XYZ file of C-alpha atoms in Angstrom:
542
model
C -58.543 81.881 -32.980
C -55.274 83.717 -31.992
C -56.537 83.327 -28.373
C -57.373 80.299 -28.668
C -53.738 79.125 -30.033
C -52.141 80.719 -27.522
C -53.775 79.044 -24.627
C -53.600 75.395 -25.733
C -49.586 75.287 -25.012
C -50.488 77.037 -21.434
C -53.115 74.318 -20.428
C -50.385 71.620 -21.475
C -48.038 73.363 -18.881
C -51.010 73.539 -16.100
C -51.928 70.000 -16.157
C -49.248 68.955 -13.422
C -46.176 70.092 -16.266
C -46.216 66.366 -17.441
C -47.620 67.441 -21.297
C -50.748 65.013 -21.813
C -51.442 66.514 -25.150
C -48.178 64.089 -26.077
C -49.383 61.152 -24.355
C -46.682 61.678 -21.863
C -49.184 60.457 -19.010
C -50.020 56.983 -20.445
C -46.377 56.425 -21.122
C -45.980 56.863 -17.633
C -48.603 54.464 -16.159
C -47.883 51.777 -18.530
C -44.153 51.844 -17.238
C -45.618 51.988 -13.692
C -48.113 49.207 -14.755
C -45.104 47.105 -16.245
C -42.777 47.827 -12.885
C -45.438 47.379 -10.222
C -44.731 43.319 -9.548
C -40.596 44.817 -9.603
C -41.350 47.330 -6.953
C -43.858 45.633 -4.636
C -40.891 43.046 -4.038
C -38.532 45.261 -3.247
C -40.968 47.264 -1.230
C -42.314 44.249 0.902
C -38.598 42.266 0.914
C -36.222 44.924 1.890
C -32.494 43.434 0.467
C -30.882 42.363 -2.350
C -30.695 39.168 -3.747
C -28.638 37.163 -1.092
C -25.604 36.104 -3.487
C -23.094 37.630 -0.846
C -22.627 37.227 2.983
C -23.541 40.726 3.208
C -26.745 40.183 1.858
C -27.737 36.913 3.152
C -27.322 38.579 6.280
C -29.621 41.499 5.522
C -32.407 38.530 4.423
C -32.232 37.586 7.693
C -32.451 40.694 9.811
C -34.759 41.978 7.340
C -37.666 39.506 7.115
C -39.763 39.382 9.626
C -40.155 35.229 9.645
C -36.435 34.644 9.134
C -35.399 36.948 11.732
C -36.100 34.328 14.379
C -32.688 32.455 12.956
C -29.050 34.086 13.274
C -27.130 35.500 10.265
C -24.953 32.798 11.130
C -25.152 29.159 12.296
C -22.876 27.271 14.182
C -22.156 24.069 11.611
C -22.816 21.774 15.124
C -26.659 23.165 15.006
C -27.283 21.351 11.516
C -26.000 17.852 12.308
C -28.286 15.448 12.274
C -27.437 13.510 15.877
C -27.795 17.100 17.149
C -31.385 17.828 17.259
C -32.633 14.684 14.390
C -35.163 17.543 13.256
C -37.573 17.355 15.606
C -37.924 20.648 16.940
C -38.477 21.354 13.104
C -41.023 18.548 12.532
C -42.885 19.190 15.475
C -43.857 23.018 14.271
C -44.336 21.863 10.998
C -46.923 19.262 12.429
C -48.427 21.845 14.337
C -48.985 24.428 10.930
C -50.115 21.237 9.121
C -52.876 20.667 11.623
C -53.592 24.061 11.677
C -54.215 24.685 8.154
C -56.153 21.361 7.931
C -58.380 22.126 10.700
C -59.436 25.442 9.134
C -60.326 23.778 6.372
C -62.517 21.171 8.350
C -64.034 24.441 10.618
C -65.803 25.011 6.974
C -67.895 22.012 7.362
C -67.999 20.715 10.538
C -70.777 21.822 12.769
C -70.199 21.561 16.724
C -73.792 19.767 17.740
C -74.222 16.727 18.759
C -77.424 16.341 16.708
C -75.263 17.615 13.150
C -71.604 16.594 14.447
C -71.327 12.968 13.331
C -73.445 14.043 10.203
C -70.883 16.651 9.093
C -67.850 13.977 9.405
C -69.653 11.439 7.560
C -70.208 15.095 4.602
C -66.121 15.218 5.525
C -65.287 11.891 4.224
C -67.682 11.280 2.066
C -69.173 14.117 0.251
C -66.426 17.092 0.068
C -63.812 16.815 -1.956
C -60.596 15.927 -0.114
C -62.415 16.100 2.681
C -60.977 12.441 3.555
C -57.396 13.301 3.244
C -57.789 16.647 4.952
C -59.303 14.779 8.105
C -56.856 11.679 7.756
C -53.577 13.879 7.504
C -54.997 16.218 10.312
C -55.883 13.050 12.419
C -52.166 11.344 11.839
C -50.676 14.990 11.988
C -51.971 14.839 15.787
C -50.839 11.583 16.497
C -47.099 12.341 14.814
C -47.296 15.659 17.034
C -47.148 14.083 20.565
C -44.633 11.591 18.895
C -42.671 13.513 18.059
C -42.730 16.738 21.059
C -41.911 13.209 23.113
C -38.892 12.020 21.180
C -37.340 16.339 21.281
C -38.430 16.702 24.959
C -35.888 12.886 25.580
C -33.492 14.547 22.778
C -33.537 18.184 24.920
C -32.807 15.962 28.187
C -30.412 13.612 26.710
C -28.055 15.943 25.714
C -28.419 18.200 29.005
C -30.217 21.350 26.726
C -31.489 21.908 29.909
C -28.604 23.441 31.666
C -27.397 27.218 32.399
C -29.376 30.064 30.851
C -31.640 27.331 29.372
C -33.412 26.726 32.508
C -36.669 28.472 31.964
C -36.854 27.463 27.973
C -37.122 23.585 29.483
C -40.272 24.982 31.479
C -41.664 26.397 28.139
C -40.788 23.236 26.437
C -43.222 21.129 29.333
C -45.181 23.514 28.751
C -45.630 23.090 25.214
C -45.715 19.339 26.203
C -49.219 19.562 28.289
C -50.811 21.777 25.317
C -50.053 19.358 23.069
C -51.722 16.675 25.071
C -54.481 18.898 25.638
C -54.893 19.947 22.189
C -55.056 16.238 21.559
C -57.367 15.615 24.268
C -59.897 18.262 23.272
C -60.011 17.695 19.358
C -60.891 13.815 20.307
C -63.882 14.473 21.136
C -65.625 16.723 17.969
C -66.422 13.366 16.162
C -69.003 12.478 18.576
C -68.545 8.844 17.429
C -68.708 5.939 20.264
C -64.960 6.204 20.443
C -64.239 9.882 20.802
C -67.671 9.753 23.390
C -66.760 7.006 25.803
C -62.714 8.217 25.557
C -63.339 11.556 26.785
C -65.880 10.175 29.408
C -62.794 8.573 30.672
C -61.084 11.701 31.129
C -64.336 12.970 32.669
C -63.906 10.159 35.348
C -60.276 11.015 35.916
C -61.198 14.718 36.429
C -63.643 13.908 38.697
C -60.967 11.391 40.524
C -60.330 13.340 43.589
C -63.077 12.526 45.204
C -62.017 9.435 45.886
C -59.395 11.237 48.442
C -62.255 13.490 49.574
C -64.342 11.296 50.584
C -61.743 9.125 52.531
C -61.062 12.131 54.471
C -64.535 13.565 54.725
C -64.549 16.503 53.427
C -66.928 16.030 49.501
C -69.488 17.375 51.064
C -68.334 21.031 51.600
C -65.195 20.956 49.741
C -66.052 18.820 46.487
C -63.071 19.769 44.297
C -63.664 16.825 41.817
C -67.243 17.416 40.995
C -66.097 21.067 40.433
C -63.130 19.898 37.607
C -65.710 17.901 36.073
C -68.427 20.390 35.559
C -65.680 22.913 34.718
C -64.108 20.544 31.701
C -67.811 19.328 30.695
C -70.224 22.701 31.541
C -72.697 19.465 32.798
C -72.867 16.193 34.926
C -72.181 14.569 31.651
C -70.528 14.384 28.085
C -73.433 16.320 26.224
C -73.732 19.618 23.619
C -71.777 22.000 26.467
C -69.012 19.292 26.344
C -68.653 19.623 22.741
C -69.397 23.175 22.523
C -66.423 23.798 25.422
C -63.684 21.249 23.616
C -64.480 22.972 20.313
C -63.672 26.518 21.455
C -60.646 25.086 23.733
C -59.720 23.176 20.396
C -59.878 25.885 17.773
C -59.191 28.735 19.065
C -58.019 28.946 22.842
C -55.203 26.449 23.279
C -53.445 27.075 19.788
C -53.571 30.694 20.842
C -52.118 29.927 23.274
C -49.584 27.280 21.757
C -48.636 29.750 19.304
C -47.583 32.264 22.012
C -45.295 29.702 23.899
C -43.785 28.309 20.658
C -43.046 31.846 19.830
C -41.244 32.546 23.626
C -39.869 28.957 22.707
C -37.937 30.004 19.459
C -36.771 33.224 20.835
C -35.248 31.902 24.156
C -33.191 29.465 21.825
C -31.837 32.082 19.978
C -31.288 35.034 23.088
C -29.403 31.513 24.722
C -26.981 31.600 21.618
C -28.559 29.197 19.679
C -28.656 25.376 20.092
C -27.037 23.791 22.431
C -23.495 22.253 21.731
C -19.906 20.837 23.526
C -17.310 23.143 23.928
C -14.764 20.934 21.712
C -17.439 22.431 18.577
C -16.155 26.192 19.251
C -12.486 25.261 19.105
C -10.342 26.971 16.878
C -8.726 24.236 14.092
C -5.275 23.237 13.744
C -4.873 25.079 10.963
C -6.379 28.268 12.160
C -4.322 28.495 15.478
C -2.592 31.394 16.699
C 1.137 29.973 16.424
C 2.257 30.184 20.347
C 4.900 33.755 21.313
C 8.429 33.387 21.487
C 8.947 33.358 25.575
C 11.788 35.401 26.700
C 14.794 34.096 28.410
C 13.629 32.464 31.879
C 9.888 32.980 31.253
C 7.746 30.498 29.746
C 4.349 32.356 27.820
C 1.321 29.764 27.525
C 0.474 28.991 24.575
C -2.661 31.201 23.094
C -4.317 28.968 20.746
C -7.301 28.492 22.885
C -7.604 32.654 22.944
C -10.371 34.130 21.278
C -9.842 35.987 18.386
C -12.873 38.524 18.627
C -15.097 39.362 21.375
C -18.387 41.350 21.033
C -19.313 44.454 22.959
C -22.620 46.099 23.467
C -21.276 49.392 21.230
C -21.361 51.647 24.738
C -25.146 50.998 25.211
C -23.927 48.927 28.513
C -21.729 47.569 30.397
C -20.503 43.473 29.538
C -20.281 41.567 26.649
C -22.527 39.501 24.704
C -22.911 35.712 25.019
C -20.720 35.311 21.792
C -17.725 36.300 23.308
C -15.120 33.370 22.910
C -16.798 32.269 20.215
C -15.450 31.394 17.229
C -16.783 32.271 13.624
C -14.824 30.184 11.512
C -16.901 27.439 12.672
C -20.476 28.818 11.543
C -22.056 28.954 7.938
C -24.481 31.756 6.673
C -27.747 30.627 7.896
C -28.700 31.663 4.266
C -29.068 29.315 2.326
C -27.569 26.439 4.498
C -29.779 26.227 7.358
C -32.911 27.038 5.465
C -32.094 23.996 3.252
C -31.899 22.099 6.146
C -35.222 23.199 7.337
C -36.640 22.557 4.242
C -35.900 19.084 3.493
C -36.964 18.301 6.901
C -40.470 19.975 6.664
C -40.898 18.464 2.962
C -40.072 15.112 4.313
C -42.637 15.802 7.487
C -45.679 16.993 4.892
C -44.747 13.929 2.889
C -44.677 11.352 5.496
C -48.265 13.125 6.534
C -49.968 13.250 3.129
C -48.499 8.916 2.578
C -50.653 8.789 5.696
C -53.508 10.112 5.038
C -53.426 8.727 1.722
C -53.849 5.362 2.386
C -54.613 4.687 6.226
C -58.485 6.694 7.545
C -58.691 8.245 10.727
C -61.345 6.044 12.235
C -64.672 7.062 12.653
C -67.291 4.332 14.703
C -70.902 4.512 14.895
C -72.706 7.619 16.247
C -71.924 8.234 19.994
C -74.910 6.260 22.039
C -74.564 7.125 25.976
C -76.715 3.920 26.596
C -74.353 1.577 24.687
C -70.902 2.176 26.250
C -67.798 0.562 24.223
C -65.989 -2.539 26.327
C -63.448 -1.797 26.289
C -63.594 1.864 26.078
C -59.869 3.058 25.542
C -58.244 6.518 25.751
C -55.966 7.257 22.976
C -52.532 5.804 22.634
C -50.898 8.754 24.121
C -53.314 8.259 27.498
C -53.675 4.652 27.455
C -50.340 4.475 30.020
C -52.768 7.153 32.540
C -55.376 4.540 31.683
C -53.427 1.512 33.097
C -52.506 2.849 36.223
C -56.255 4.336 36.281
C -57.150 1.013 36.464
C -55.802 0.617 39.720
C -56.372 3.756 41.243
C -58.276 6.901 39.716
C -56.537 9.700 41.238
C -53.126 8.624 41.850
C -53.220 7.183 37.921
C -54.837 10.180 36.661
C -54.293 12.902 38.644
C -51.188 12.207 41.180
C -48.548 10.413 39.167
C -48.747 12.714 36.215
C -48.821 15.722 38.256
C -45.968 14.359 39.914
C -44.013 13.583 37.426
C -44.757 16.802 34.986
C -43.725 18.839 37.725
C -40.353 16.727 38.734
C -39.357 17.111 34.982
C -39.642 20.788 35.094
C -37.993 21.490 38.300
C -35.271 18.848 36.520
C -32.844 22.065 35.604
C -33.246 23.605 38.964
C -32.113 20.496 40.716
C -29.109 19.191 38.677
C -26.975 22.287 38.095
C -23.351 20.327 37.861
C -21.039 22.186 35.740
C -20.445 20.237 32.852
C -19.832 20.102 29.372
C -23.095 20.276 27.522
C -24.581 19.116 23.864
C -23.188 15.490 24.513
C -25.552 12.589 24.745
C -26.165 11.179 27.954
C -23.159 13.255 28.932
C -20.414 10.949 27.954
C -19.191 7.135 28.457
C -20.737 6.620 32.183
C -24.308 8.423 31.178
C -24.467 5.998 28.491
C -24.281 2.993 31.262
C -26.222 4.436 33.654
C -29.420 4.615 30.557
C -28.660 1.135 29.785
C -29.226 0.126 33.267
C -32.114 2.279 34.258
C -33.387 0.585 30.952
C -33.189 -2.860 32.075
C -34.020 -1.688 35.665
C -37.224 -0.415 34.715
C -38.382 -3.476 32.178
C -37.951 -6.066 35.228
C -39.717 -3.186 37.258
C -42.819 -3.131 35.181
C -42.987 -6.229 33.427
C -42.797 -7.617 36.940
C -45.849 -5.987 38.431
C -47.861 -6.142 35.622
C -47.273 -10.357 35.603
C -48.155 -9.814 39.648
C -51.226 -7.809 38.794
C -52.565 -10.111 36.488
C -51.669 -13.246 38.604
C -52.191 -13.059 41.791
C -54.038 -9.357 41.648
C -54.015 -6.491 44.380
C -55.625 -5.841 47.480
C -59.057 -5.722 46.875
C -58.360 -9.064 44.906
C -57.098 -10.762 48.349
C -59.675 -11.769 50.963
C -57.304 -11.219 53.817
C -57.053 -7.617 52.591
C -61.086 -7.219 51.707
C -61.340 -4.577 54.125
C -58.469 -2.497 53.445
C -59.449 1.412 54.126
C -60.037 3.189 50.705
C -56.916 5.749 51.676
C -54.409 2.559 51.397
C -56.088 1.523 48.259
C -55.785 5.507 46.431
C -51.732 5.522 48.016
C -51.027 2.237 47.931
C -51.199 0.801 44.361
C -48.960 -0.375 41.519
C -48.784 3.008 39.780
C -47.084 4.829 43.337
C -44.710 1.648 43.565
C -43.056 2.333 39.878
C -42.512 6.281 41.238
C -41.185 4.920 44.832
C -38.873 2.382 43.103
C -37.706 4.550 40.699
C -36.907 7.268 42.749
C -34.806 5.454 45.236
C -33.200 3.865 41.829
C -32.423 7.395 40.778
C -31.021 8.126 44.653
C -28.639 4.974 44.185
C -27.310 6.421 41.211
C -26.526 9.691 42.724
C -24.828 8.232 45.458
C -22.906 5.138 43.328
C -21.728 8.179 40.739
C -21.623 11.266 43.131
C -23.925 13.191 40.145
C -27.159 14.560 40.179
C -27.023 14.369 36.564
C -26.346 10.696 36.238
C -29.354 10.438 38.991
C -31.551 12.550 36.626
C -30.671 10.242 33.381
C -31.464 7.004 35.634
C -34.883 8.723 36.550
C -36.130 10.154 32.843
C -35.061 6.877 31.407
C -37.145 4.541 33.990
C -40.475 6.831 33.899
C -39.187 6.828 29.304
C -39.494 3.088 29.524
C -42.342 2.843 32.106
C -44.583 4.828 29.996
C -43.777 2.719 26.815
C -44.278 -0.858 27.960
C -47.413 0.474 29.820
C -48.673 2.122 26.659
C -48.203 -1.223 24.954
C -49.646 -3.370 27.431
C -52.839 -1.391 27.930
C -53.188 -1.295 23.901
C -52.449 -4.982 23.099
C -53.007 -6.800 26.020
C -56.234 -5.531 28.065
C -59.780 -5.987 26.597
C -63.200 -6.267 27.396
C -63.804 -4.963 31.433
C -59.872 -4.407 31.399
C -59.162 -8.230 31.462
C -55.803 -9.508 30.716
C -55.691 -11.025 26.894
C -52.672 -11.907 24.879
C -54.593 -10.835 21.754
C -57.362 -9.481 20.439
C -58.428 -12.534 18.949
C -58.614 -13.947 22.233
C -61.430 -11.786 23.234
C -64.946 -13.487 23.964
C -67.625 -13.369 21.348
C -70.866 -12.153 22.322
């Protein structure tokens, strides 16, 4: 027994010196227990509560998400003529169709024996399975809206010049994967709409053969029967179609969207941030450095433009960073401001989306029937411009002029590199003209060859021109004209107002214009065999 007393206290001691015979232990782990929510915030969010400058700024550089934003934002960046929050609503479109077309990967099935089945399961069977598909079909729709309205916003406001060269690139960039993402995800319904739409697109791909065999060459060098087999794995729109747009839909162009939006955000902020006029960085009144008393016969200039910190590298280079001259006493702490700003503008974006899909349906026809094409068989709004001048000439409408003028918009900041104030809307009083009259320019432009078009025709439509060689036909054609004519418009500007940038505003706004009346035409105006109609209801009955 004496042994047996005098061991007990040693065991106590042995058992890691914490004294479990007093339910020391379990004291322990129910504090841990009670703590554990406590500590696995501070261990995954790294700062304090952000109730001080000091600590907003460490939410910043601490979180991994936030740390694509500055610790501080200039107050020009969160006005809202300066960017109208579409940069903003764009990404936000882009998560919201992201998460929503997860959720329809759970149910859809990518066979054109089970694909229409599992959207009619979609809409009718799982539960929201309507409003997921209607606010991810609107969500796509309000996506190229919108990346067109920020790429005309970018431009108008010359975000385009200086260091911001190559983030304009990423930005067309971002443009053509957001058609393509489009493009791709039309065709998974395998309804008659999404079928006959995308053999459209099919046809355009397959356009340059029209110029190969003019010259000759299709039958060694066949580069249009190659893009079409490529896009379609077949002759045809069949299951390798839809198998190919599915994987290019769901998983290899949002890959690859995600990277460029990513280079996208981080150029803006390695650029210092949005872009703004020089008047935003000047010092106020009543911050000014009050001008030196000048000596006798020596006048000092005044120093109220001066800056009153620069920012160095801290010896790990030579030069200065781009904030030097920069005032701070004109930026907020990005914490809580801007990310108020963001917020309102992605909870009015989700909103706007779910209203949507609430009340309007994504349209769905009847099962896709190769043998019963639709008349007329239209591309989506976003193409139906391509469409138009497809109409008179496959290639140049759907291959040339948009190749043309995707790559003149990106090579836009290489060619116009006037020195200028930036940030300002059509840069000033005499921008603002020149849009004006590039905008009525280009309505008596198009509205003027369409009425010739659909009055008196084109070549083929004249007998004296019956036997005009193909070539003139593919180069010669209404769609070429509006490039030709708008070109030397943008040329007459440059040389009336001795600026390349006044030449580039005359240009954007024509092809702006050009591609919105010829949207509308093509979706109010044309139907059945791509007759002219001034409604719908003037269509004939079968």
């Amino acid at each position: 027994m004496a042994d047996t007393q005098v061991e007990s206290p040693k065991k106590q001691e042995q058992v890691g010196g914490r004294g479990i015979g007093d339910d020391g232990a379990l004291r322990e782990f129910g504090s841990n227990l009670v703590q554990t929510p406590g500590r696995f915030r501070d261990s995954m969010i790294r700062h304090g509560t952000p109730t001080s400058s000091r600590t907003r700024s460490q939410a910043i550089f601490t979180n991994f998400f936030l740390h694509i934003l500055p610790t501080r934002t200039h107050v020009h960046a969160i006005k809202a003529m300066t960017t109208l929050g579409l940069g903003v609503a764009t990404f936000v479109l882009f998560l919201l169709l992201c998460i929503t077309g997860i959720l329809l990967m759970v149910y859809y099935k990518p066979s054109v024996d089970q694909a229409y089945g599992s959207m009619l399961d979609i809409m009718h069977v799982v539960p929201t399975g309507r409003l997921m598909r209607n606010v991810h079909r609107w969500s796509a729709h309000a996506m190229v809206f919108c990346v067109i309205l920020h790429m005309a916003r970018a431009f108008y406001t010359a975000a385009y010049k200086g260091r911001r060269q190559f983030n304009w690139v990423i930005g067309m960039s971002l443009f053509v994967m957001t058609l393509a993402l489009s493009f791709t995800g039309y065709l998974l319904p395998w309804d008659q709409l999404a079928f006959w739409a995308v053999t459209i697109g099919a046809n355009i791909a397959q356009s340059p053969q029209e110029l190969t065999d003019v010259l000759g060459i299709t039958s060694w060098f066949d580069v249009g029967r190659m893009q079409k087999e490529l896009l379609l794995g077949a002759h045809h729109v069949g299951q390798e179609a839809l198998i190919r747009f599915y994987v290019l839909h769901v998983m290899v162009l949002p890959i690859v969207t995600s990277v460029l939006i990513a280079v996208h955000f981080w150029r803006i902020r390695k650029d210092g941030g949005l872009v703004r006029p020089r008047s935003a960085d000047e010092v106020p009144a009543d911050h000014a450095t009050p001008p030196a008393k000048s000596p006798p016969g020596k006048a000092v200039s005044p120093v109220t433009s001066a800056p009153l910190k620069t920012y160095g590298l801290m010896g790990l280079m030579h030069g200065k960073t781009p904030a030097v001259n920069r005032e701070l006493r004109n930026t907020i702490s990005t914490w809580p401001n801007v990310l108020y700003v963001i917020g309102a503008v992605s909870m009015v974006t989700v909103l706007a989306m779910l209203v949507l899909g609430m009340f309007f349906d994504a349209p769905l026809r009847e099962m896709a029937n190769p043998a019963v094409p639709e008349n007329p068989a239209k591309a989506p709004w976003y193409f139906l411009g391509l469409q138009e001048l497809v109409s008179y000439s496959a290639f140049m409408g759907g291959v040339g002029i948009p190749a043309i003028v995707v790559i003149g918009l990106a090579l836009v900041p290489y060619l116009d590199r006037e020195k200028e104030d930036t940030g300002i809307w059509f840069s000033g009083a005499q921008g603002r003209r020149v849009a004006l009259w590039s905008v009525g320019f280009a309505v008596v432009v198009v509205v003027g060859m369409l009425w010739f078009t659909v009055s008196v025709g084109w070549l083929r439509d004249w007998e004296s021109t019956a036997h005009v060689p193909q070539i003139v036909i593919t180069i010669f054609n209404p769609g070429t004209v509006f490039v030709v004519v708008f070109a030397l418009w943008s040329l007459f500007i440059v040389k009336r107002t001795n600026s390349t940038r006044m030449g580039a505003i005359g240009l954007f706004t024509c092809f702006l214009v050009g591609f919105a009346i010829l949207t509308y035409f093509a979706t109010v105006h044309r139907g059945p065999n791509w007759d002219f109609f001034w409604s719908e209801s003037d269509w004939p009955v079968h």
